[in-house]
CSV table of C-alpha atoms in Angstrom, one decimal:
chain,number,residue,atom,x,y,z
A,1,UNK,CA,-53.7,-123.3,-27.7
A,2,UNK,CA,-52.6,-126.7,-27.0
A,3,UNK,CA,-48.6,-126.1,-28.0
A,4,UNK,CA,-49.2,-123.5,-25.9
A,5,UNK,CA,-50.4,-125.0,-22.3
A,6,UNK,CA,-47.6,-127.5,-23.2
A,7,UNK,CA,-44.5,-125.4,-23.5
A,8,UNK,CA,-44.2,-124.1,-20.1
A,9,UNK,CA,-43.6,-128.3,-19.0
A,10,UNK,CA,-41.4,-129.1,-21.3
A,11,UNK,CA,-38.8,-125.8,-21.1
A,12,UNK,CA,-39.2,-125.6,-16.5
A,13,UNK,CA,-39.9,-129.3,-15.3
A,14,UNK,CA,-38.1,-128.0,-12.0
A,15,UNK,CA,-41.7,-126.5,-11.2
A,16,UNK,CA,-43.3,-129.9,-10.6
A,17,UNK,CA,-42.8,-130.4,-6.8
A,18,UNK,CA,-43.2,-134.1,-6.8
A,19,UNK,CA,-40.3,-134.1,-9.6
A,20,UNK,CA,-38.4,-131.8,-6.8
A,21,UNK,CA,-38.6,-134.3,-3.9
A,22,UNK,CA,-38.2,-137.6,-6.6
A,23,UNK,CA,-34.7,-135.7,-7.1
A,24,UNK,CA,-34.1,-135.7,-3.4
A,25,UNK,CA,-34.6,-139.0,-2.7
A,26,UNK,CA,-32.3,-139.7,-5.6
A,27,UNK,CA,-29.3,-137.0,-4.7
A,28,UNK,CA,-29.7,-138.3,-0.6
A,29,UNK,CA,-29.5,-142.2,-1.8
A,30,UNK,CA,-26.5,-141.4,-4.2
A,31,UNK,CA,-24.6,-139.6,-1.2
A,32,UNK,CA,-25.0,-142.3,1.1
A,33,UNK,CA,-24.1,-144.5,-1.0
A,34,UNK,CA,-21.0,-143.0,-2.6
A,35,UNK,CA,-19.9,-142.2,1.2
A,36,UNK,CA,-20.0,-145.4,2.3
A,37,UNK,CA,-18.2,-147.0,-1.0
A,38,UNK,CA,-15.4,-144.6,-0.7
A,39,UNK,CA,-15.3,-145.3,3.1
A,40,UNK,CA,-15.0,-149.3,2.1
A,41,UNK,CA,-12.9,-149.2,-0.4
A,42,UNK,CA,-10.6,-147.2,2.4
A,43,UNK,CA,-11.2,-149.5,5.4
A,44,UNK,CA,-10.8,-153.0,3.5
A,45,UNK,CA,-7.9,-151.6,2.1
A,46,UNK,CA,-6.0,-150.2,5.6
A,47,UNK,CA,-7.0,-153.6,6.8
A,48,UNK,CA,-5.5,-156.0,3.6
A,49,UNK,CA,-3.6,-153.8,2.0
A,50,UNK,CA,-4.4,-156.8,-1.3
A,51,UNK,CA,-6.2,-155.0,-4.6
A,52,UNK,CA,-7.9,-158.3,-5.2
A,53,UNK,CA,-9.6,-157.2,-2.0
A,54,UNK,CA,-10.9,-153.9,-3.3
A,55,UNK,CA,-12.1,-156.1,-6.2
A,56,UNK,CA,-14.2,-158.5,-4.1
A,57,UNK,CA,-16.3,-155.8,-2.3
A,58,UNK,CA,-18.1,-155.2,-6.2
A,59,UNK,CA,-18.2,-159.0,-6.2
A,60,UNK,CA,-20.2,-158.9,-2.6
A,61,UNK,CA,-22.3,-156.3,-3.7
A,62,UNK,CA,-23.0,-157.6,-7.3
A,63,UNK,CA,-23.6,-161.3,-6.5
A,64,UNK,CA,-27.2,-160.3,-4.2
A,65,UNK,CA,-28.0,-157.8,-6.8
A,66,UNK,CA,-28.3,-160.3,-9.8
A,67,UNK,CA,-30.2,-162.5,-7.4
A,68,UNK,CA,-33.3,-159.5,-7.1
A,69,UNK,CA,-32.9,-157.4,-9.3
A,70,UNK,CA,-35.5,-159.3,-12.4
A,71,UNK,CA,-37.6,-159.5,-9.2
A,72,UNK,CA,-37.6,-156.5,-8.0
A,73,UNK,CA,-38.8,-154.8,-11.0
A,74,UNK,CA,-41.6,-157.1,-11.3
A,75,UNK,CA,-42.5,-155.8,-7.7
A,76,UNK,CA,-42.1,-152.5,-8.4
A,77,UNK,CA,-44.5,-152.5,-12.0
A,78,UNK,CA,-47.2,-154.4,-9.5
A,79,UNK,CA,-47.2,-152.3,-6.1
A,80,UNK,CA,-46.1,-149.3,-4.6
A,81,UNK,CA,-43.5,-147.7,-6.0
A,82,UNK,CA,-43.1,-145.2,-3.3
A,83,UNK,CA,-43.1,-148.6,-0.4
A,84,UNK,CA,-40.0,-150.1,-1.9
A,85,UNK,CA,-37.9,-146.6,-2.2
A,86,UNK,CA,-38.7,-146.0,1.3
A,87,UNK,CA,-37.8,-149.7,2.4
A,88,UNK,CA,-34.9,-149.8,0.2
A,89,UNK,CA,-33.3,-146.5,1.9
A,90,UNK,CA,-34.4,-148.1,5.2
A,91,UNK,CA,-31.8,-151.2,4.7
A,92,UNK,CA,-29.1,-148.4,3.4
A,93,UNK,CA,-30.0,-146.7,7.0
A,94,UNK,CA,-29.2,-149.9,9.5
A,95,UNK,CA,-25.9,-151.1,7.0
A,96,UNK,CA,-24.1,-147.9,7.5
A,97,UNK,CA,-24.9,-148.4,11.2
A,98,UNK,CA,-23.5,-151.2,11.2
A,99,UNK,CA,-20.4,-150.8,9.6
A,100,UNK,CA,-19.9,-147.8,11.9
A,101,UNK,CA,-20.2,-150.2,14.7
A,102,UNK,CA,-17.5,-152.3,13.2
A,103,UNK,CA,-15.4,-149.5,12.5
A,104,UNK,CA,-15.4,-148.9,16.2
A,105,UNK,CA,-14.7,-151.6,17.5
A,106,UNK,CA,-18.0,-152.5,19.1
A,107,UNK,CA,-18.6,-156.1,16.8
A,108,UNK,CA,-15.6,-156.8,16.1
A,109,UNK,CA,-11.8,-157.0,16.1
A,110,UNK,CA,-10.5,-155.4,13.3
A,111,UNK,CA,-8.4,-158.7,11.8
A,112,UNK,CA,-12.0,-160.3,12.0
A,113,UNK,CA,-14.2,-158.0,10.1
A,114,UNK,CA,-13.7,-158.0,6.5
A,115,UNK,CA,-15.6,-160.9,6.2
A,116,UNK,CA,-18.7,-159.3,7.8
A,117,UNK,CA,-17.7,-156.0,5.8
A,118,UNK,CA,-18.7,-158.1,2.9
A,119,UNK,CA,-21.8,-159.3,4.3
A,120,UNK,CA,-22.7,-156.0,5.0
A,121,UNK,CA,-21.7,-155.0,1.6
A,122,UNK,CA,-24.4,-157.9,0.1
A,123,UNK,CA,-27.2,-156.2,1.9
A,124,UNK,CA,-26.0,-152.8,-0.2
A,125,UNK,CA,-26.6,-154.9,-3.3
A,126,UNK,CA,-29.7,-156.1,-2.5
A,127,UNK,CA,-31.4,-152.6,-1.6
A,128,UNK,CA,-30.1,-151.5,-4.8
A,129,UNK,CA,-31.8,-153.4,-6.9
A,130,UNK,CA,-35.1,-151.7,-5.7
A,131,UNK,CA,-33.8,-148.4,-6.2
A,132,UNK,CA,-33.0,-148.1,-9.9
A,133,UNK,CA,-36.9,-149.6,-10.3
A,134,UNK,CA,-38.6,-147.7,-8.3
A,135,UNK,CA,-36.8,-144.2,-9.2
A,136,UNK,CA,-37.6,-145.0,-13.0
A,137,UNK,CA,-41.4,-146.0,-12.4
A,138,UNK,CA,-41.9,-142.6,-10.0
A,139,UNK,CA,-40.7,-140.5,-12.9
A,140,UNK,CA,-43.0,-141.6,-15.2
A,141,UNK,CA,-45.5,-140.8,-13.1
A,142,UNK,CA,-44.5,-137.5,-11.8
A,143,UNK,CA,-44.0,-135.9,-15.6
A,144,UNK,CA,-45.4,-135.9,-18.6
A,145,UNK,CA,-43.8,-137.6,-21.4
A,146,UNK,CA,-42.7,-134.0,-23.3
A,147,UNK,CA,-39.8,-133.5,-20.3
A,148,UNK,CA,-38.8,-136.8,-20.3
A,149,UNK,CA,-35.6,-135.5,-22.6
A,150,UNK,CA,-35.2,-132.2,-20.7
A,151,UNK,CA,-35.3,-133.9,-16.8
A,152,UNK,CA,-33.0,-136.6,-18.2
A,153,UNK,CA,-30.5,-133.9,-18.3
A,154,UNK,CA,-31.6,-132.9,-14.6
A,155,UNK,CA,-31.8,-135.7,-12.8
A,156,UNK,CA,-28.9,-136.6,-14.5
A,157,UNK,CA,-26.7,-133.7,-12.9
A,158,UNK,CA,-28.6,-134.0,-9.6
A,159,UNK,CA,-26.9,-137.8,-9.7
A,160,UNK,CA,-23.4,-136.4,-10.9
A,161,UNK,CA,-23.6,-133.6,-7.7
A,162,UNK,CA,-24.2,-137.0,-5.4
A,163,UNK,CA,-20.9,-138.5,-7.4
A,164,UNK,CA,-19.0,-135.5,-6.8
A,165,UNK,CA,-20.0,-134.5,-3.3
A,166,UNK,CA,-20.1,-137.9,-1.9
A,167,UNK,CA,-16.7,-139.1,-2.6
A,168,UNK,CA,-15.5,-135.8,-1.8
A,169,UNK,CA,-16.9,-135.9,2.0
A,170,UNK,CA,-16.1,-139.3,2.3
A,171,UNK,CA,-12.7,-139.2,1.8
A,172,UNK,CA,-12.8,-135.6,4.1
A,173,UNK,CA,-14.8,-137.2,6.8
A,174,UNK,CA,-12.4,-140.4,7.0
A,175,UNK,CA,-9.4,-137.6,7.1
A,176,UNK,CA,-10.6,-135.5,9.5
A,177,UNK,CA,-13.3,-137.3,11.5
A,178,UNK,CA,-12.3,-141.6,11.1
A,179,UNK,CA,-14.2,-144.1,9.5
A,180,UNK,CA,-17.2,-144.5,12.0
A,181,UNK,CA,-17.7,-140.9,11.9
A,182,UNK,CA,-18.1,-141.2,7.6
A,183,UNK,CA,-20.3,-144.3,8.0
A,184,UNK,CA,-22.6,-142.4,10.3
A,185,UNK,CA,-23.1,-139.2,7.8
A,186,UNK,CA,-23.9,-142.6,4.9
A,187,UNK,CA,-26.5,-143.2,7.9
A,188,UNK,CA,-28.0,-139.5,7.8
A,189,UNK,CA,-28.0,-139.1,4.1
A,190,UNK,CA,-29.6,-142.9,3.5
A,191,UNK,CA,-32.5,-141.1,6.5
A,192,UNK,CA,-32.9,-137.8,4.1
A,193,UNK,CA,-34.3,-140.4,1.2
A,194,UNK,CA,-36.6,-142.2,3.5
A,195,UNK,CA,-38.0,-138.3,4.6
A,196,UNK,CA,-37.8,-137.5,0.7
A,197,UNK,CA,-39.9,-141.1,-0.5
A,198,UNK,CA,-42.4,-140.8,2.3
A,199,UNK,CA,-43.1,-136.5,1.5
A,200,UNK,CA,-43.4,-137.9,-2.5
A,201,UNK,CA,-47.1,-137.7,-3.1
A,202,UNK,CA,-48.1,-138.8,-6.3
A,203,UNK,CA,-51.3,-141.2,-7.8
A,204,UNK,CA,-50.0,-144.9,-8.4
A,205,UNK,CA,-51.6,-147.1,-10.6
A,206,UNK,CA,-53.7,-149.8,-8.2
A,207,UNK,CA,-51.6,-153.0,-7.5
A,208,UNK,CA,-52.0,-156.5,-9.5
A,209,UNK,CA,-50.5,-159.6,-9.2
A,210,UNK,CA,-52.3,-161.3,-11.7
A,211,UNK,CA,-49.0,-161.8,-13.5
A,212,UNK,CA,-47.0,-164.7,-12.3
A,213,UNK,CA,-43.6,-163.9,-11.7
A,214,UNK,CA,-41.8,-165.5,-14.7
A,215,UNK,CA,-44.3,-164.5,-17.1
A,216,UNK,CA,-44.1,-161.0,-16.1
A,217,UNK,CA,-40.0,-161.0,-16.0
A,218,UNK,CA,-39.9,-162.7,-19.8
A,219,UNK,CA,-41.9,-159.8,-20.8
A,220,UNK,CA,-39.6,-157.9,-19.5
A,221,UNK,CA,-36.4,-159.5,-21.0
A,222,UNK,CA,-38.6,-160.1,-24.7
A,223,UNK,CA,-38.6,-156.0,-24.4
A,224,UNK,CA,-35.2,-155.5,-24.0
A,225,UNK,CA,-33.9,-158.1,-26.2
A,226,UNK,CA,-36.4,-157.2,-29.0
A,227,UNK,CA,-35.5,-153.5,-29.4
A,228,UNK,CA,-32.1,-153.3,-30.5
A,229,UNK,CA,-31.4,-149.8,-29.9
A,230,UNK,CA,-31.9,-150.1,-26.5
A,231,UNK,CA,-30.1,-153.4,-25.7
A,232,UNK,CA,-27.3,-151.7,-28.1
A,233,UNK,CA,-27.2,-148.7,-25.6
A,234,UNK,CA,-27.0,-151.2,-22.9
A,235,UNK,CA,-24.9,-153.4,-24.4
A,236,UNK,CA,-22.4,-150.4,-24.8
A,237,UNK,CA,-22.5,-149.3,-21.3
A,238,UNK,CA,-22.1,-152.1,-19.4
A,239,UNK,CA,-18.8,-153.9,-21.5
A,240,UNK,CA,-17.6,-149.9,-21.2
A,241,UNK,CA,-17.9,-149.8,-17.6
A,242,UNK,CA,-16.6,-153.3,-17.0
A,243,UNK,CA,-13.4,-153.4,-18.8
A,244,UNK,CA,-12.7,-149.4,-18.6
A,245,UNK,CA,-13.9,-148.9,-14.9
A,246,UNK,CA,-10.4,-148.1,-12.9
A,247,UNK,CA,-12.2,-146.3,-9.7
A,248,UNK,CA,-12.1,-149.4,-7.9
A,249,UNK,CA,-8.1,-148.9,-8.5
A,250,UNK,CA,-7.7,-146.0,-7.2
A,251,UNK,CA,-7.1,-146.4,-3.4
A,252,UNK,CA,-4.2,-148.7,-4.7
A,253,UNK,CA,-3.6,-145.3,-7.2
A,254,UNK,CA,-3.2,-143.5,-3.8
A,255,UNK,CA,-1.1,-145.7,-2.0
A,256,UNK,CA,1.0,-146.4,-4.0
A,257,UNK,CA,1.3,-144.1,-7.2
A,258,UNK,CA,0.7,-140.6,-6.5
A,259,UNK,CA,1.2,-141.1,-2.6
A,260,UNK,CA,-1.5,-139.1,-1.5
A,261,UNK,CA,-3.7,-139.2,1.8
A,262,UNK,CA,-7.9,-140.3,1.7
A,263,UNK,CA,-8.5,-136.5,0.8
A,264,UNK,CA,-6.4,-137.6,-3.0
A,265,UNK,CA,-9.4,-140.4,-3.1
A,266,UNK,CA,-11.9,-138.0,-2.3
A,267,UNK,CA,-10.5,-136.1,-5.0
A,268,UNK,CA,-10.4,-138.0,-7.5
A,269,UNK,CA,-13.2,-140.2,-6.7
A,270,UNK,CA,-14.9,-137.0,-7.6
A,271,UNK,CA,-13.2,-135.7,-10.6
A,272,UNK,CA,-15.2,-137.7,-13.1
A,273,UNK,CA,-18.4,-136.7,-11.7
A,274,UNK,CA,-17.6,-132.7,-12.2
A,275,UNK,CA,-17.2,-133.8,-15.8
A,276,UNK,CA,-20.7,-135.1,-15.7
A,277,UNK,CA,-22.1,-132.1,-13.4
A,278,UNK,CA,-21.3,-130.1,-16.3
A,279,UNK,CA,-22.2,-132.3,-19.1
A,280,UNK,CA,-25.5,-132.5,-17.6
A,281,UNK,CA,-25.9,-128.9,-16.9
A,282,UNK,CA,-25.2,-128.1,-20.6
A,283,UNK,CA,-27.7,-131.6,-21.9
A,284,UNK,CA,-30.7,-129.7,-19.6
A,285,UNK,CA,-30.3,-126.4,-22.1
A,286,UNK,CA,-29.0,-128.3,-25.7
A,287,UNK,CA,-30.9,-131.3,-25.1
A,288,UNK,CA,-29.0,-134.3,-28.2
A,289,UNK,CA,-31.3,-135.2,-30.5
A,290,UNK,CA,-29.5,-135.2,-33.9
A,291,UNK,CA,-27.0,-137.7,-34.2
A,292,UNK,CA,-27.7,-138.9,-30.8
A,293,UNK,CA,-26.6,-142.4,-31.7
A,294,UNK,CA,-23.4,-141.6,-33.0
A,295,UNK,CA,-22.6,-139.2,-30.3
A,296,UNK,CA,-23.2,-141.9,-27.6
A,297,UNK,CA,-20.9,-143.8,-29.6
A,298,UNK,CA,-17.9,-141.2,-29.7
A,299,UNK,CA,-18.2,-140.3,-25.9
A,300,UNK,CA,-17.9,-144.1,-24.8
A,301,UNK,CA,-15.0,-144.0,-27.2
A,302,UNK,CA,-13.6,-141.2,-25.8
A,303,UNK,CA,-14.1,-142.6,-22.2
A,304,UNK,CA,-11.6,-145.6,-23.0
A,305,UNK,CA,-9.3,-143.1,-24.5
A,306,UNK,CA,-9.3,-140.9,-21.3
A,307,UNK,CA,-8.8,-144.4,-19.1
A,308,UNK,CA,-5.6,-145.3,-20.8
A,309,UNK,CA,-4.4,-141.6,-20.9
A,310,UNK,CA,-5.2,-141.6,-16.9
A,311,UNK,CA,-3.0,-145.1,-16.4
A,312,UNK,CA,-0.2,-143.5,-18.0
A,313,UNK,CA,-0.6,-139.7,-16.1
A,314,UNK,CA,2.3,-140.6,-13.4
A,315,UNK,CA,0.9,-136.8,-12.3
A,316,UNK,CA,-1.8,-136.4,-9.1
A,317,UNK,CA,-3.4,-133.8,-11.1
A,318,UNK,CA,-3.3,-134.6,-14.4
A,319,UNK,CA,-4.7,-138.2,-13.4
A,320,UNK,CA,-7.7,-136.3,-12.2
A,321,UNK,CA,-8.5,-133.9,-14.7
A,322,UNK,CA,-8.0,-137.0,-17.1
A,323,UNK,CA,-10.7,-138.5,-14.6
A,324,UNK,CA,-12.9,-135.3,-15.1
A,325,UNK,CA,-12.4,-135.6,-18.8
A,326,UNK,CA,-14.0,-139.6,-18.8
A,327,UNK,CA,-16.8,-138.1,-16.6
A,328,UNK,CA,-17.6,-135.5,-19.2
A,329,UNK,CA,-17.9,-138.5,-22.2
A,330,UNK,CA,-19.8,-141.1,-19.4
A,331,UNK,CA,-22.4,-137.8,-18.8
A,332,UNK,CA,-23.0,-137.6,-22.3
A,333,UNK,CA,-23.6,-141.3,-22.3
A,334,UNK,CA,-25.8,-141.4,-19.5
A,335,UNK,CA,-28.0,-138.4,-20.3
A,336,UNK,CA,-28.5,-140.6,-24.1
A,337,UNK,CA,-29.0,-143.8,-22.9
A,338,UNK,CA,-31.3,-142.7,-20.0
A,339,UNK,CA,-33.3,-140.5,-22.4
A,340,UNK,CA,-33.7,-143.7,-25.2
A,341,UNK,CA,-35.4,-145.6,-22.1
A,342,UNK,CA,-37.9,-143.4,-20.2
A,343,UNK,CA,-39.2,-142.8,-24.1
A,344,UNK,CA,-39.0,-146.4,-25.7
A,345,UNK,CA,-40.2,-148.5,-22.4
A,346,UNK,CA,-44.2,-148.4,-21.9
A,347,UNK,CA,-45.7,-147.3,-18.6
A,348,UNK,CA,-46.4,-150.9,-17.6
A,349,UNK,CA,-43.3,-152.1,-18.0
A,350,UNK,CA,-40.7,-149.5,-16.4
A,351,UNK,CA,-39.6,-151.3,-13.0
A,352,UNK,CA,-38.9,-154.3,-15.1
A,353,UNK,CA,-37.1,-152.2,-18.0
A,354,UNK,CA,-35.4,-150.4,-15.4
A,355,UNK,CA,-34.2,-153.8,-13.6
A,356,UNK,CA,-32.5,-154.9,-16.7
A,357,UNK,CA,-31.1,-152.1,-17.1
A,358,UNK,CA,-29.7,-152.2,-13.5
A,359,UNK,CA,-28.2,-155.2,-14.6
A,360,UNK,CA,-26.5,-154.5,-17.9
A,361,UNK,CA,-25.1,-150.7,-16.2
A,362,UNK,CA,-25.2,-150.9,-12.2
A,363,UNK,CA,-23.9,-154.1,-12.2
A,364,UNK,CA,-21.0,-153.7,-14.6
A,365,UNK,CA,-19.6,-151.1,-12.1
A,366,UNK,CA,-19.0,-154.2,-9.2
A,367,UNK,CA,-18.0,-156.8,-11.7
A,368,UNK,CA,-15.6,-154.0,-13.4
A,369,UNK,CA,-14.6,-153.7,-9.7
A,370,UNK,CA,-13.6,-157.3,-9.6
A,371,UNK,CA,-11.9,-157.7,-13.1
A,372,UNK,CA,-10.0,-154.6,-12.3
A,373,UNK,CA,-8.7,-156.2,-9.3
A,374,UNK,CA,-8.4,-159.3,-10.7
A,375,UNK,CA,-6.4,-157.7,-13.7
A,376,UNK,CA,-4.1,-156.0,-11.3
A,377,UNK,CA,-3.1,-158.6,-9.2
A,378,UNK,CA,-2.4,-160.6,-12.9
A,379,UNK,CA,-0.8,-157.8,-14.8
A,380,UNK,CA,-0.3,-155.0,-12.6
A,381,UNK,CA,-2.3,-152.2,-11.7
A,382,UNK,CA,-1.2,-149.8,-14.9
A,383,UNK,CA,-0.9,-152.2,-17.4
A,384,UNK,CA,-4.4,-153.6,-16.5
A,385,UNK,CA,-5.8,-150.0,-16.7
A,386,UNK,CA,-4.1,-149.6,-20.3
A,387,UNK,CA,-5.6,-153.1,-21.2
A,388,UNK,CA,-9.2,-152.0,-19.8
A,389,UNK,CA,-9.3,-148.8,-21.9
A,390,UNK,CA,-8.5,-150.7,-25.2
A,391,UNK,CA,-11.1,-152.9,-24.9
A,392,UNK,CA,-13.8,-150.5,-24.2
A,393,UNK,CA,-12.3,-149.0,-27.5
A,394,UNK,CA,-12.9,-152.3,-29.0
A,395,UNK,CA,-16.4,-152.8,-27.6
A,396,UNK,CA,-17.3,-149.5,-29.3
A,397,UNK,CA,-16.4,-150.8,-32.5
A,398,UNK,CA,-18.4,-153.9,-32.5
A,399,UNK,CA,-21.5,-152.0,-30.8
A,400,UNK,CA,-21.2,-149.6,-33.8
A,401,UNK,CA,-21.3,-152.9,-36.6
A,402,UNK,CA,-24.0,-155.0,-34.4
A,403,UNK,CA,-26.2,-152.3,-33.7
A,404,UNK,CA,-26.8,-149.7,-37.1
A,405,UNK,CA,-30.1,-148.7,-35.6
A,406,UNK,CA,-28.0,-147.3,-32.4
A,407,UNK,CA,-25.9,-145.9,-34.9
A,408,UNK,CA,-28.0,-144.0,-37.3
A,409,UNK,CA,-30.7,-142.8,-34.3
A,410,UNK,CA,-31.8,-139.4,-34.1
A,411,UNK,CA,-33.8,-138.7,-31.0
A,412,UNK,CA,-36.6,-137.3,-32.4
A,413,UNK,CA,-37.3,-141.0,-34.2
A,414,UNK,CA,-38.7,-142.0,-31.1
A,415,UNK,CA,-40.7,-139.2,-29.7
């Protein structure tokens, strides 16, 4: 009778409302947020036309992101979950207002705003860090631990359709409507995840602070450090990302390689997200368990392999179905690493666990942003693409001898 009350959870989570309105919260915050990076990425760009530019906007974002992040899973695992989502989108809300005010005019003159396109930027970063936290701790609480593997998959595609879409209406809003017009639609999505936090109703453990703050983040960090199949999985992600990350490139890609308008961004900013659409469409019905640590493996492999082959397209549309191939191998990744969390970290410890994983993965993708523009300016933009997928090649390899409990896992092994 048991197995049988069960079964209905684990093979439809999609019927547990609160799960419904977690995902979107999460789908509204990715949209804003991919909106108003492609937007930036655009309007630093017009306004510099210097790739070490498009580099320094990760850089603005990552440096205030580092500063909270250990902190702000230690709030999260000690108050309301929901109250920092909500006030996290809040501060998404007012910095896409403000950009759109720079954008017109209204602050400032164009020649003078990067620098406070930055600052604005650093605000991004530091609502992030509350995000990840808070969207890791809510899930635990809003499903039971037998579709942990199965919503993976879900909430996994529900994030890919925010990577597609967002890009892709970015770059059409900037096209057809300007830059203040995009920032103000970042504005409106960043308002659906406040309306999507503050319908979430769900039981959250009573608040303590009876912790003190360092004590409660070296917990965190002993977890982490302690379980080498996770920091492995980490580990793995976040050199991947850093060296083979080449979206930050690809407004320079635009301009000057395949000499396309901001609908060719939009494009291909979303290409590698279709990949993962469907990668974690197909996870949600053959859910990896077998092998999962070798596949992870093979698909960040394959990811640096897809980089290089990108760099040396020459071809607008074989650049992004090599883009849409990368976002196929990161989806698998994703889906495995995100699965290997929500079932090895304890209840308690899920905002902090989440945090540091923020770290290791969110943050790679601004400090990738930086060395890619960095590596450009140095070497060139193709070569430093070429030189970016080798070494997530070579990361694999030395993730694969470090870690053998990452390379021999089965799922199952830690149900």
């Amino acid at each position: 009778m048991p197995s049988n009350i069960q079964a209905p959870d684990t093979a439809f989570p999609l019927r547990n409302i609160a799960f419904i309105r977690l995902l979107a919260f999460r789908v509204s915050i990715t949209f804003s947020y991919q909106i108003m990076a492609v937007v930036v990425g655009w309007h630093v760009y017009q306004i510099t036309h210097d790739p070490l530019s498009l580099g320094l906007i990760g850089l603005a974002e990552v440096f205030p992101y580092f500063c909270t992040a250990l902190f702000a899973g230690h709030a999260v695992d000690h108050y309301s979950r929901r109250m920092f989502g909500v006030m996290a989108s809040t501060l998404l809300v007012l910095n896409a207002l403000v950009l759109a005010a720079i954008a017109a005019g209204l602050l400032l003159h164009e020649s003078e705003s990067s620098l406070f396109i930055y600052a604005s930027i650093a605000c991004v970063g530091f609502a992030r860090a509350f995000i990840g936290p808070s969207y890791s701790a809510l899930f635990a609480l809003v499903l039971p631990r037998q579709q942990f593997a199965r919503a993976a998959s879900i909430g996994s595609s529900v994030l890919q359709t925010g990577l597609v879409l967002g890009p892709a209406i970015g770059g059409g809003m900037i096209a057809w409507a300007g830059i203040t017009s995009a920032y103000l639609m970042s504005a409106l999505f960043a308002l659906f995840a406040v309306i999507a936090m503050l319908s979430l109703r769900v039981k959250e453990p009573p608040g303590t602070d009876s912790t003190p703050v360092f004590a409660s983040i070296a917990q965190g960090l002993r977890f982490v450090f302690g379980n080498q199949i996770m920091l492995g999985a980490q580990a793995l992600d976040m050199f991947a990302v850093l060296f083979g990350g080449a979206v930050a490139m690809l407004p320079m890609f635009i301009h000057d390689v395949f000499h396309y308008g901001p609908e060719g961004l939009g494009i291909l900013r979303a290409a590698p997200a279709i990949g993962g659409i469907a990668t974690g469409i197909w996870l949600t019905r053959h859910p990896v368990n077998l092998h999962a640590g070798r596949i992870l493996l093979v698909a960040v492999a394959g990811f640096g392999l897809s980089i290089i082959a990108f760099a040396l397209s020459g071809s607008f549309w074989m650049a992004a179905m090599l883009l849409l191939i990368s976002g196929i191998c990161d989806g698998v990744s994703v889906v495995v690493r995100t699965t290997i969390m929500q079932l090895v970290t304890p209840d308690a410890m899920r905002g902090r666990v989440s945090a540091i994983n923020g770290i290791f993965i969110g943050s790679s993708n601004e400090l990738g942003a930086f060395e890619s523009g960095m590596m450009a300016r140095l070497m060139g933009l193709i070569p430093s693409v070429i030189f970016g997928g080798a070494m997530t090649i070579a990361v694999v390899g030395a993730v694969a001898k470090w870690a053998p409990g990452l390379r021999k896992l089965n799922m199952r092994d830690l149900h």
